[in-house]
CSV table of N, CA and C in Angstrom, one decimal:
chain,number,residue,atom,x,y,z
U,1274,MET,N,42.1,45.5,17.5
U,1274,MET,CA,41.0,45.2,16.1
U,1274,MET,C,41.2,44.5,15.5
U,1275,ARG,N,42.5,44.4,14.9
U,1275,ARG,CA,43.1,43.5,14.3
U,1275,ARG,C,43.5,42.5,14.4
U,1276,PHE,N,43.7,42.0,15.8
U,1276,PHE,CA,43.6,41.2,16.5
U,1276,PHE,C,42.2,40.0,16.1
U,1277,LEU,N,41.1,40.3,16.4
U,1277,LEU,CA,39.8,40.5,16.1
U,1277,LEU,C,39.7,39.4,15.1
U,1278,THR,N,39.9,40.6,14.1
U,1278,THR,CA,39.7,40.7,12.7
U,1278,THR,C,40.2,39.4,12.2
U,1279,CYS,N,41.5,39.1,12.5
U,1279,CYS,CA,42.2,37.8,12.4
U,1279,CYS,C,42.0,37.1,12.6
U,1280,ALA,N,41.3,36.6,14.2
U,1280,ALA,CA,40.7,35.4,14.9
U,1280,ALA,C,39.6,35.4,14.2
U,1281,ALA,N,38.6,36.0,13.8
U,1281,ALA,CA,37.3,36.1,13.0
U,1281,ALA,C,37.4,35.0,11.7
U,1282,LEU,N,38.8,35.6,11.0
U,1282,LEU,CA,39.1,35.1,9.8
U,1282,LEU,C,39.4,33.9,10.3
U,1283,LEU,N,40.2,33.3,11.0
U,1283,LEU,CA,40.5,31.8,11.8
U,1283,LEU,C,39.7,31.1,11.5
U,1284,LEU,N,38.6,31.8,12.2
U,1284,LEU,CA,37.6,30.7,12.9
U,1284,LEU,C,36.5,30.3,11.6
U,1285,ALA,N,36.6,31.5,10.7
U,1285,ALA,CA,36.0,30.9,9.4
U,1285,ALA,C,36.4,30.5,8.8
U,1286,SER,N,37.8,30.5,8.4
U,1286,SER,CA,38.4,29.5,7.8
U,1286,SER,C,38.6,28.0,8.4
U,1287,ALA,N,38.5,27.6,9.5
U,1287,ALA,CA,38.4,26.6,10.2
U,1287,ALA,C,37.2,25.9,10.0
U,1288,ALA,N,35.7,26.6,9.8
U,1288,ALA,CA,34.9,26.3,9.8
U,1288,ALA,C,34.6,25.6,8.7
U,1289,CYS,N,35.1,26.5,7.3
U,1289,CYS,CA,35.1,25.5,5.9
U,1289,CYS,C,36.1,24.7,6.0
U,1290,THR,N,37.3,24.4,6.6
U,1290,THR,CA,37.7,23.1,6.4
U,1290,THR,C,37.1,22.0,6.9
U,1291,ASN,N,36.5,22.0,8.1
U,1291,ASN,CA,36.0,21.1,8.6
U,1291,ASN,C,34.6,20.6,8.0
U,1292,GLU,N,34.1,21.9,7.1
U,1292,GLU,CA,32.8,21.2,6.2
U,1292,GLU,C,33.5,20.3,4.8
U,1293,ALA,N,34.7,20.7,4.5
U,1293,ALA,CA,35.0,20.1,3.6
U,1293,ALA,C,36.0,19.2,3.9
U,1294,ALA,N,36.0,18.6,5.5
U,1294,ALA,CA,36.4,17.8,5.2
U,1294,ALA,C,35.6,16.3,5.6
U,1295,THR,N,34.3,16.4,5.3
U,1295,THR,CA,33.3,15.6,5.3
U,1295,THR,C,34.0,14.4,4.1
U,1296,PRO,N,34.3,13.1,4.0
U,1296,PRO,CA,34.3,12.7,3.3
U,1296,PRO,C,32.9,12.3,2.3
U,1297,GLN,N,33.4,12.6,1.1
U,1297,GLN,CA,32.5,12.9,-0.2
U,1297,GLN,C,32.8,10.8,-1.1
U,1298,PRO,N,31.7,10.7,-1.4
U,1298,PRO,CA,32.3,9.1,-2.6
U,1298,PRO,C,32.8,9.1,-3.7
U,1299,ASP,N,34.0,9.0,-4.1
U,1299,ASP,CA,34.6,9.1,-5.2
U,1299,ASP,C,33.4,8.4,-6.4
U,1300,ALA,N,33.6,8.9,-7.7
U,1300,ALA,CA,32.8,8.3,-9.2
U,1300,ALA,C,32.9,6.5,-8.9
U,1301,ASP,N,34.2,6.1,-8.5
U,1301,ASP,CA,34.5,4.9,-8.4
U,1301,ASP,C,33.6,3.8,-7.7
U,1302,GLU,N,33.4,4.5,-6.7
U,1302,GLU,CA,32.8,3.7,-5.4
U,1302,GLU,C,31.2,4.1,-5.8
U,1303,ALA,N,30.7,5.1,-6.5
U,1303,ALA,CA,29.8,4.8,-7.4
U,1303,ALA,C,28.9,3.8,-8.0
U,1304,ALA,N,30.3,3.9,-8.9
U,1304,ALA,CA,30.1,2.8,-9.8
U,1304,ALA,C,29.9,1.4,-9.7
U,1305,ALA,N,30.7,1.5,-8.5
U,1305,ALA,CA,30.8,0.0,-8.1
U,1305,ALA,C,29.1,-0.4,-7.4
U,1306,GLN,N,28.0,0.1,-7.2
U,1306,GLN,CA,27.2,0.0,-6.9
U,1306,GLN,C,26.4,-0.8,-7.6
U,1307,PRO,N,26.0,-2.4,-7.3
U,1307,PRO,CA,25.4,-3.2,-8.5
U,1307,PRO,C,24.1,-2.5,-8.8
U,1308,THR,N,24.0,-2.9,-10.0
U,1308,THR,CA,22.4,-2.7,-10.7
U,1308,THR,C,21.5,-3.5,-10.7
U,1309,ARG,N,20.2,-3.6,-10.6
U,1309,ARG,CA,19.2,-4.6,-10.5
U,1309,ARG,C,19.0,-4.7,-12.4
U,1310,ALA,N,19.0,-5.8,-13.0
U,1310,ALA,CA,18.6,-6.4,-14.0
U,1310,ALA,C,17.0,-5.6,-14.7
U,1311,PRO,N,16.7,-5.5,-15.6
U,1311,PRO,CA,15.1,-4.8,-15.5
U,1311,PRO,C,14.6,-6.2,-15.6
U,1312,LEU,N,13.3,-6.0,-15.3
U,1312,LEU,CA,12.5,-7.0,-15.9
U,1312,LEU,C,12.2,-7.5,-16.8
U,1313,LYS,N,12.0,-8.5,-17.4
U,1313,LYS,CA,12.0,-9.2,-19.0
U,1313,LYS,C,10.5,-9.8,-18.9
U,1314,LEU,N,9.5,-9.2,-19.6
U,1314,LEU,CA,8.2,-10.3,-20.0
U,1314,LEU,C,8.6,-11.6,-21.1
U,1315,ALA,N,8.5,-12.8,-20.1
U,1315,ALA,CA,8.9,-14.0,-20.3
U,1315,ALA,C,7.9,-14.7,-21.0
U,1316,GLY,N,6.4,-14.6,-20.9
U,1316,GLY,CA,5.3,-14.7,-21.2
U,1316,GLY,C,4.3,-14.7,-20.6
U,1317,GLN,N,3.1,-14.9,-22.1
U,1317,GLN,CA,1.8,-14.8,-20.8
U,1317,GLN,C,0.7,-15.9,-21.0
U,1318,TYR,N,0.3,-16.4,-20.4
U,1318,TYR,CA,-0.8,-17.3,-20.5
U,1318,TYR,C,-2.3,-16.8,-20.2
U,1319,LYS,N,-3.4,-17.7,-20.6
U,1319,LYS,CA,-4.7,-17.8,-20.0
U,1319,LYS,C,-4.9,-18.6,-19.0
U,1320,ALA,N,-6.1,-18.5,-18.2
U,1320,ALA,CA,-6.6,-20.0,-17.6
U,1320,ALA,C,-7.8,-19.3,-16.7
U,1321,PHE,N,-8.5,-20.8,-16.8
U,1321,PHE,CA,-10.2,-20.3,-16.3
U,1321,PHE,C,-9.9,-21.4,-14.8
U,1322,LEU,N,-9.6,-20.5,-14.1
U,1322,LEU,CA,-10.1,-21.3,-12.7
U,1322,LEU,C,-10.9,-21.4,-12.2
U,1323,TYR,N,-10.8,-22.9,-12.1
U,1323,TYR,CA,-12.5,-23.2,-11.3
U,1323,TYR,C,-11.9,-24.8,-10.1
U,1324,GLY,N,-13.1,-25.1,-10.0
U,1324,GLY,CA,-13.0,-26.3,-9.0
U,1324,GLY,C,-11.6,-26.7,-8.5
U,1325,PRO,N,-11.5,-27.5,-9.7
U,1325,PRO,CA,-9.9,-28.5,-9.1
U,1325,PRO,C,-8.4,-27.2,-8.2
U,1326,ASP,N,-8.7,-25.9,-8.9
U,1326,ASP,CA,-7.8,-24.9,-9.0
U,1326,ASP,C,-7.9,-24.2,-7.4
U,1327,HIS,N,-9.1,-24.4,-7.0
U,1327,HIS,CA,-9.2,-23.8,-5.7
U,1327,HIS,C,-9.1,-25.0,-4.5
U,1328,THR,N,-9.2,-26.1,-4.5
U,1328,THR,CA,-8.2,-27.0,-3.8
U,1328,THR,C,-7.7,-27.6,-3.8
U,1329,SER,N,-6.6,-28.0,-2.8
U,1329,SER,CA,-4.8,-27.9,-2.5
U,1329,SER,C,-5.0,-29.9,-3.0
U,1330,ALA,N,-3.6,-30.5,-3.2
U,1330,ALA,CA,-4.0,-31.8,-3.8
U,1330,ALA,C,-4.5,-33.0,-2.4
U,1331,SER,N,-4.5,-32.4,-1.3
U,1331,SER,CA,-5.2,-33.0,0.1
U,1331,SER,C,-6.2,-32.7,0.1
U,1332,GLY,N,-7.1,-31.7,-0.9
U,1332,GLY,CA,-8.5,-31.6,-0.8
U,1332,GLY,C,-8.8,-30.0,-0.2
U,1333,ALA,N,-7.8,-29.6,0.7
U,1333,ALA,CA,-8.3,-28.6,1.8
U,1333,ALA,C,-9.0,-27.3,0.5
U,1334,ARG,N,-9.6,-26.5,0.9
U,1334,ARG,CA,-9.8,-25.2,-0.1
U,1334,ARG,C,-9.0,-24.3,0.2
U,1335,LEU,N,-8.6,-23.7,-1.1
U,1335,LEU,CA,-8.2,-22.5,-1.0
U,1335,LEU,C,-8.4,-21.0,-0.2
U,1336,ASP,N,-7.2,-20.4,1.2
U,1336,ASP,CA,-8.3,-19.1,0.4
U,1336,ASP,C,-7.1,-17.8,0.2
U,1337,GLN,N,-6.3,-18.0,-0.7
U,1337,GLN,CA,-5.2,-17.0,-1.2
U,1337,GLN,C,-5.1,-17.0,-2.4
U,1338,ALA,N,-5.4,-16.0,-3.4
U,1338,ALA,CA,-4.9,-16.0,-4.9
U,1338,ALA,C,-4.0,-16.4,-5.4
U,1339,TRP,N,-2.8,-16.5,-4.6
U,1339,TRP,CA,-1.6,-16.9,-4.7
U,1339,TRP,C,-1.6,-18.4,-5.3
U,1340,GLN,N,-2.6,-18.9,-4.1
U,1340,GLN,CA,-2.3,-20.5,-3.5
U,1340,GLN,C,-2.8,-20.7,-5.2
U,1341,VAL,N,-4.1,-20.4,-5.6
U,1341,VAL,CA,-5.1,-21.0,-6.4
U,1341,VAL,C,-4.3,-20.8,-7.8
U,1342,LEU,N,-3.4,-19.8,-8.2
U,1342,LEU,CA,-3.0,-19.7,-9.2
U,1342,LEU,C,-1.5,-20.8,-9.2
U,1343,GLN,N,-0.9,-21.6,-8.0
U,1343,GLN,CA,0.2,-21.6,-8.2
U,1343,GLN,C,-0.8,-23.7,-8.7
U,1344,GLN,N,-1.6,-23.9,-8.3
U,1344,GLN,CA,-2.5,-24.9,-7.9
U,1344,GLN,C,-3.0,-24.9,-9.6
U,1345,ASP,N,-3.3,-23.9,-9.8
U,1345,ASP,CA,-3.8,-23.9,-12.0
U,1345,ASP,C,-2.4,-24.4,-12.1
U,1346,ARG,N,-1.6,-24.5,-11.5
U,1346,ARG,CA,-0.5,-24.3,-12.8
U,1346,ARG,C,0.2,-26.0,-12.3
U,1347,ALA,N,-0.3,-25.6,-11.0
U,1347,ALA,CA,0.0,-27.5,-10.8
U,1347,ALA,C,-0.6,-28.4,-11.7
U,1348,ASN,N,-1.8,-28.3,-12.1
U,1348,ASN,CA,-3.1,-28.8,-12.3
U,1348,ASN,C,-2.6,-29.2,-14.1
U,1349,TYR,N,-2.4,-28.0,-14.3
U,1349,TYR,CA,-1.8,-27.9,-16.0
U,1349,TYR,C,-0.4,-28.6,-16.7
U,1350,HIS,N,0.2,-28.4,-15.8
U,1350,HIS,CA,1.8,-29.1,-15.6
U,1350,HIS,C,1.8,-30.5,-15.8
U,1351,GLU,N,1.4,-30.8,-14.5
U,1351,GLU,CA,1.5,-32.1,-13.5
U,1351,GLU,C,0.8,-33.2,-13.8
U,1352,ARG,N,-0.7,-32.8,-13.5
U,1352,ARG,CA,-2.0,-33.3,-13.4
U,1352,ARG,C,-2.7,-33.7,-14.8
U,1353,ASP,N,-2.4,-32.6,-15.7
U,1353,ASP,CA,-3.2,-32.7,-17.3
U,1353,ASP,C,-4.7,-32.4,-16.7
U,1354,VAL,N,-4.9,-31.2,-15.7
U,1354,VAL,CA,-6.3,-30.8,-15.7
U,1354,VAL,C,-6.2,-29.6,-16.2
U,1355,ARG,N,-7.0,-29.2,-17.2
U,1355,ARG,CA,-7.2,-28.4,-17.7
U,1355,ARG,C,-8.4,-27.8,-18.7
U,1356,GLN,N,-9.0,-26.9,-18.5
U,1356,GLN,CA,-10.0,-26.2,-19.2
U,1356,GLN,C,-9.4,-26.0,-20.6
U,1357,ASP,N,-10.6,-25.7,-21.4
U,1357,ASP,CA,-10.4,-25.3,-23.3
U,1357,ASP,C,-9.4,-23.7,-23.1
U,1358,ALA,N,-9.9,-23.1,-22.3
U,1358,ALA,CA,-9.2,-21.5,-21.9
U,1358,ALA,C,-8.3,-21.4,-21.5
U,1359,ASP,N,-7.7,-22.9,-20.6
U,1359,ASP,CA,-5.6,-22.6,-20.3
U,1359,ASP,C,-4.9,-22.7,-21.3
U,1360,GLN,N,-3.9,-21.8,-21.2
U,1360,GLN,CA,-2.7,-22.2,-22.0
U,1360,GLN,C,-1.7,-22.3,-20.9
U,1361,SER,N,-0.5,-22.8,-22.2
U,1361,SER,CA,0.6,-22.8,-21.7
U,1361,SER,C,1.3,-22.1,-21.0
U,1362,ASP,N,2.4,-21.9,-20.5
U,1362,ASP,CA,3.4,-20.9,-20.0
U,1362,ASP,C,4.8,-21.4,-20.1
U,1363,PRO,N,5.8,-20.2,-20.1
U,1363,PRO,CA,7.0,-20.9,-20.5
U,1363,PRO,C,7.5,-21.1,-18.8
U,1364,VAL,N,7.0,-21.0,-17.9
U,1364,VAL,CA,7.9,-21.1,-16.5
U,1364,VAL,C,7.8,-22.2,-15.8
U,1365,PHE,N,5.9,-22.4,-15.6
U,1365,PHE,CA,6.2,-22.9,-14.8
U,1365,PHE,C,5.7,-24.8,-14.6
U,1366,ALA,N,6.3,-25.0,-15.6
U,1366,ALA,CA,6.2,-26.4,-15.3
U,1366,ALA,C,7.6,-26.9,-14.8
U,1367,SER,N,8.4,-26.5,-13.9
U,1367,SER,CA,8.8,-26.4,-13.0
U,1367,SER,C,8.6,-26.3,-11.7
U,1368,ALA,N,8.4,-27.5,-11.2
U,1368,ALA,CA,7.9,-26.8,-9.5
U,1368,ALA,C,8.2,-26.2,-8.9
U,1369,ALA,N,9.7,-25.2,-8.4
U,1369,ALA,CA,10.9,-24.9,-7.9
U,1369,ALA,C,10.2,-23.2,-8.8
U,1370,ASN,N,9.8,-23.7,-9.9
U,1370,ASN,CA,9.7,-21.9,-10.4
U,1370,ASN,C,8.2,-21.9,-9.4
U,1371,ARG,N,7.2,-22.7,-9.8
U,1371,ARG,CA,5.8,-22.6,-9.4
U,1371,ARG,C,6.0,-22.3,-7.8
U,1372,ASP,N,6.6,-22.8,-6.6
U,1372,ASP,CA,7.3,-22.3,-5.6
U,1372,ASP,C,7.3,-21.0,-5.2
U,1373,ARG,N,7.8,-20.5,-6.5
U,1373,ARG,CA,8.1,-18.9,-6.2
U,1373,ARG,C,7.0,-18.0,-6.4
U,1374,ILE,N,5.3,-18.4,-6.8
U,1374,ILE,CA,4.7,-17.5,-7.6
U,1374,ILE,C,3.8,-16.7,-6.1
U,1375,GLU,N,3.8,-17.2,-5.0
U,1375,GLU,CA,3.9,-16.3,-4.1
U,1375,GLU,C,4.0,-15.0,-4.1
U,1376,ASP,N,5.6,-15.3,-4.3
U,1376,ASP,CA,6.7,-13.8,-4.0
U,1376,ASP,C,6.4,-13.1,-5.6
U,1377,MET,N,6.1,-13.8,-6.4
U,1377,MET,CA,5.8,-13.2,-8.0
U,1377,MET,C,4.4,-12.4,-7.9
U,1378,VAL,N,3.5,-13.2,-7.2
U,1378,VAL,CA,2.2,-12.1,-6.8
U,1378,VAL,C,2.1,-11.3,-6.3
U,1379,ALA,N,3.1,-11.2,-4.8
U,1379,ALA,CA,3.4,-10.1,-4.1
U,1379,ALA,C,4.1,-9.0,-5.1
U,1380,ASN,N,5.0,-9.5,-6.0
U,1380,ASN,CA,5.6,-8.3,-6.6
U,1380,ASN,C,4.5,-7.4,-7.8
U,1381,GLY,N,3.3,-8.2,-8.1
U,1381,GLY,CA,3.2,-7.6,-8.9
U,1381,GLY,C,1.8,-7.0,-8.8
U,1382,ASN,N,1.1,-7.1,-9.4
U,1382,ASN,CA,0.0,-5.9,-9.5
U,1382,ASN,C,-1.5,-6.3,-9.1
U,1383,LEU,N,-1.8,-7.4,-9.0
U,1383,LEU,CA,-2.8,-7.9,-8.4
U,1383,LEU,C,-3.5,-7.1,-7.5
U,1384,THR,N,-4.8,-6.8,-7.2
U,1384,THR,CA,-5.5,-6.2,-6.4
U,1384,THR,C,-6.2,-6.7,-5.7
U,1385,GLU,N,-6.9,-6.5,-4.4
U,1385,GLU,CA,-7.4,-6.8,-2.9
U,1385,GLU,C,-8.5,-7.8,-3.8
U,1386,ALA,N,-9.5,-7.1,-4.9
U,1386,ALA,CA,-10.7,-6.9,-5.5
U,1386,ALA,C,-10.6,-8.2,-6.4
U,1387,SER,N,-9.5,-8.2,-7.4
U,1387,SER,CA,-9.0,-9.2,-8.2
U,1387,SER,C,-9.0,-10.5,-7.2
U,1388,ALA,N,-7.6,-10.6,-6.4
U,1388,ALA,CA,-7.6,-11.5,-5.6
U,1388,ALA,C,-8.9,-12.0,-5.1
U,1389,ARG,N,-10.0,-11.4,-4.7
U,1389,ARG,CA,-11.1,-12.0,-4.0
U,1389,ARG,C,-11.8,-12.5,-5.0
U,1390,LYS,N,-12.0,-12.4,-5.8
U,1390,LYS,CA,-12.4,-13.2,-7.2
U,1390,LYS,C,-12.0,-13.9,-7.4
U,1391,ILE,N,-10.5,-14.2,-7.5
U,1391,ILE,CA,-9.9,-15.6,-7.7
U,1391,ILE,C,-10.3,-16.7,-6.5
U,1392,VAL,N,-10.3,-16.2,-5.3
U,1392,VAL,CA,-10.4,-17.3,-4.3
U,1392,VAL,C,-12.2,-17.5,-3.9
U,1393,ASP,N,-13.2,-16.7,-4.8
U,1393,ASP,CA,-14.5,-16.7,-4.6
U,1393,ASP,C,-14.9,-17.7,-5.6
U,1394,GLY,N,-14.6,-17.5,-6.9
U,1394,GLY,CA,-15.6,-17.9,-7.8
U,1394,GLY,C,-14.6,-18.8,-9.4
U,1395,ASN,N,-15.2,-18.5,-10.2
U,1395,ASN,CA,-14.8,-19.2,-11.3
U,1395,ASN,C,-14.5,-18.3,-12.2
U,1396,VAL,N,-13.3,-18.1,-12.8
U,1396,VAL,CA,-13.0,-16.8,-13.3
U,1396,VAL,C,-11.8,-17.4,-14.3
U,1397,LEU,N,-12.1,-16.1,-15.4
U,1397,LEU,CA,-10.9,-16.2,-16.3
U,1397,LEU,C,-9.8,-15.0,-16.1
U,1398,VAL,N,-8.7,-15.8,-15.6
U,1398,VAL,CA,-7.3,-14.7,-15.8
U,1398,VAL,C,-6.4,-14.8,-16.9
U,1399,ALA,N,-5.6,-13.6,-17.3
U,1399,ALA,CA,-4.9,-13.1,-17.9
U,1399,ALA,C,-3.5,-13.3,-17.3
U,1400,VAL,N,-2.2,-13.7,-17.5
U,1400,VAL,CA,-1.0,-13.5,-17.1
U,1400,VAL,C,0.0,-13.5,-17.3
U,1401,ASP,N,0.5,-12.2,-17.3
U,1401,ASP,CA,1.9,-11.4,-17.7
U,1401,ASP,C,3.0,-12.5,-16.9
U,1402,VAL,N,4.0,-13.1,-17.3
U,1402,VAL,CA,5.0,-13.4,-16.6
U,1402,VAL,C,6.2,-12.5,-16.5
U,1403,TYR,N,7.3,-12.1,-15.6
U,1403,TYR,CA,8.2,-11.5,-15.6
U,1403,TYR,C,9.4,-12.1,-15.3
U,1404,THR,N,10.5,-12.2,-15.5
U,1404,THR,CA,11.5,-12.9,-14.9
U,1404,THR,C,12.7,-11.8,-15.0
U,1405,ARG,N,13.6,-11.6,-13.9
U,1405,ARG,CA,14.9,-10.7,-14.2
U,1405,ARG,C,16.2,-11.8,-14.0
U,1406,ASP,N,16.8,-11.4,-14.8
U,1406,ASP,CA,18.4,-12.4,-14.9
U,1406,ASP,C,17.8,-13.9,-15.0
U,1407,GLY,N,16.7,-14.3,-15.7
U,1407,GLY,CA,16.4,-15.6,-15.7
U,1407,GLY,C,15.7,-16.3,-14.8
U,1408,GLU,N,15.1,-15.4,-13.8
U,1408,GLU,CA,14.7,-15.9,-12.6
U,1408,GLU,C,13.4,-16.0,-12.5
U,1409,PRO,N,12.4,-16.3,-12.3
U,1409,PRO,CA,10.8,-16.1,-12.3
U,1409,PRO,C,10.9,-14.7,-11.3
U,1410,ALA,N,10.1,-13.6,-11.4
U,1410,ALA,CA,10.3,-12.1,-10.4
U,1410,ALA,C,8.8,-11.9,-9.9
U,1411,ARG,N,7.7,-11.6,-10.8
U,1411,ARG,CA,6.5,-11.2,-11.0
U,1411,ARG,C,5.6,-11.6,-11.6
U,1412,LEU,N,4.4,-11.4,-11.5
U,1412,LEU,CA,3.2,-11.7,-12.2
U,1412,LEU,C,2.3,-10.6,-12.0
U,1413,ASP,N,1.6,-10.2,-13.4
U,1413,ASP,CA,0.4,-9.2,-13.7
U,1413,ASP,C,-0.5,-10.2,-13.7
U,1414,VAL,N,-1.6,-9.6,-12.9
U,1414,VAL,CA,-2.5,-10.7,-13.5
U,1414,VAL,C,-4.1,-10.4,-13.6
U,1415,SER,N,-4.9,-10.1,-14.3
U,1415,SER,CA,-6.2,-9.5,-15.0
U,1415,SER,C,-7.1,-11.0,-14.9
U,1416,VAL,N,-8.4,-10.1,-14.2
U,1416,VAL,CA,-9.7,-11.1,-13.7
U,1416,VAL,C,-10.2,-10.7,-14.5
U,1417,TYR,N,-11.4,-11.6,-15.2
U,1417,TYR,CA,-12.4,-11.2,-16.3
U,1417,TYR,C,-13.5,-12.0,-16.1
């Protein structure tokens, strides 16, 4: 009987040892994980999206909201095509930054209904531009 008790204790001890043998990350490994910088509001602007903003430079009708927003900024900064309600922004004078608008809209708050309004009609938008580590990262768009 005593042999069975000792054997049971040895098995229980081995089971505990196996569980304890599972490697656990130490504090240094956890601290080494990179953290993302927070988003920073870089600026805001308003724009009235109308005819020229709804067509590409080659005259093709744009069918995505991000394309209309991108064309509006190209018209504003490159072609000097502006409406009275259009305001400047701190980011999109650079063509490279305008090329990021698709991803920025995807990371933002634009609803399907608001996107449809942008594509289908002439609307006033208010846009919040966010950066992360100094790079354009997100657009939040409100349609009026």
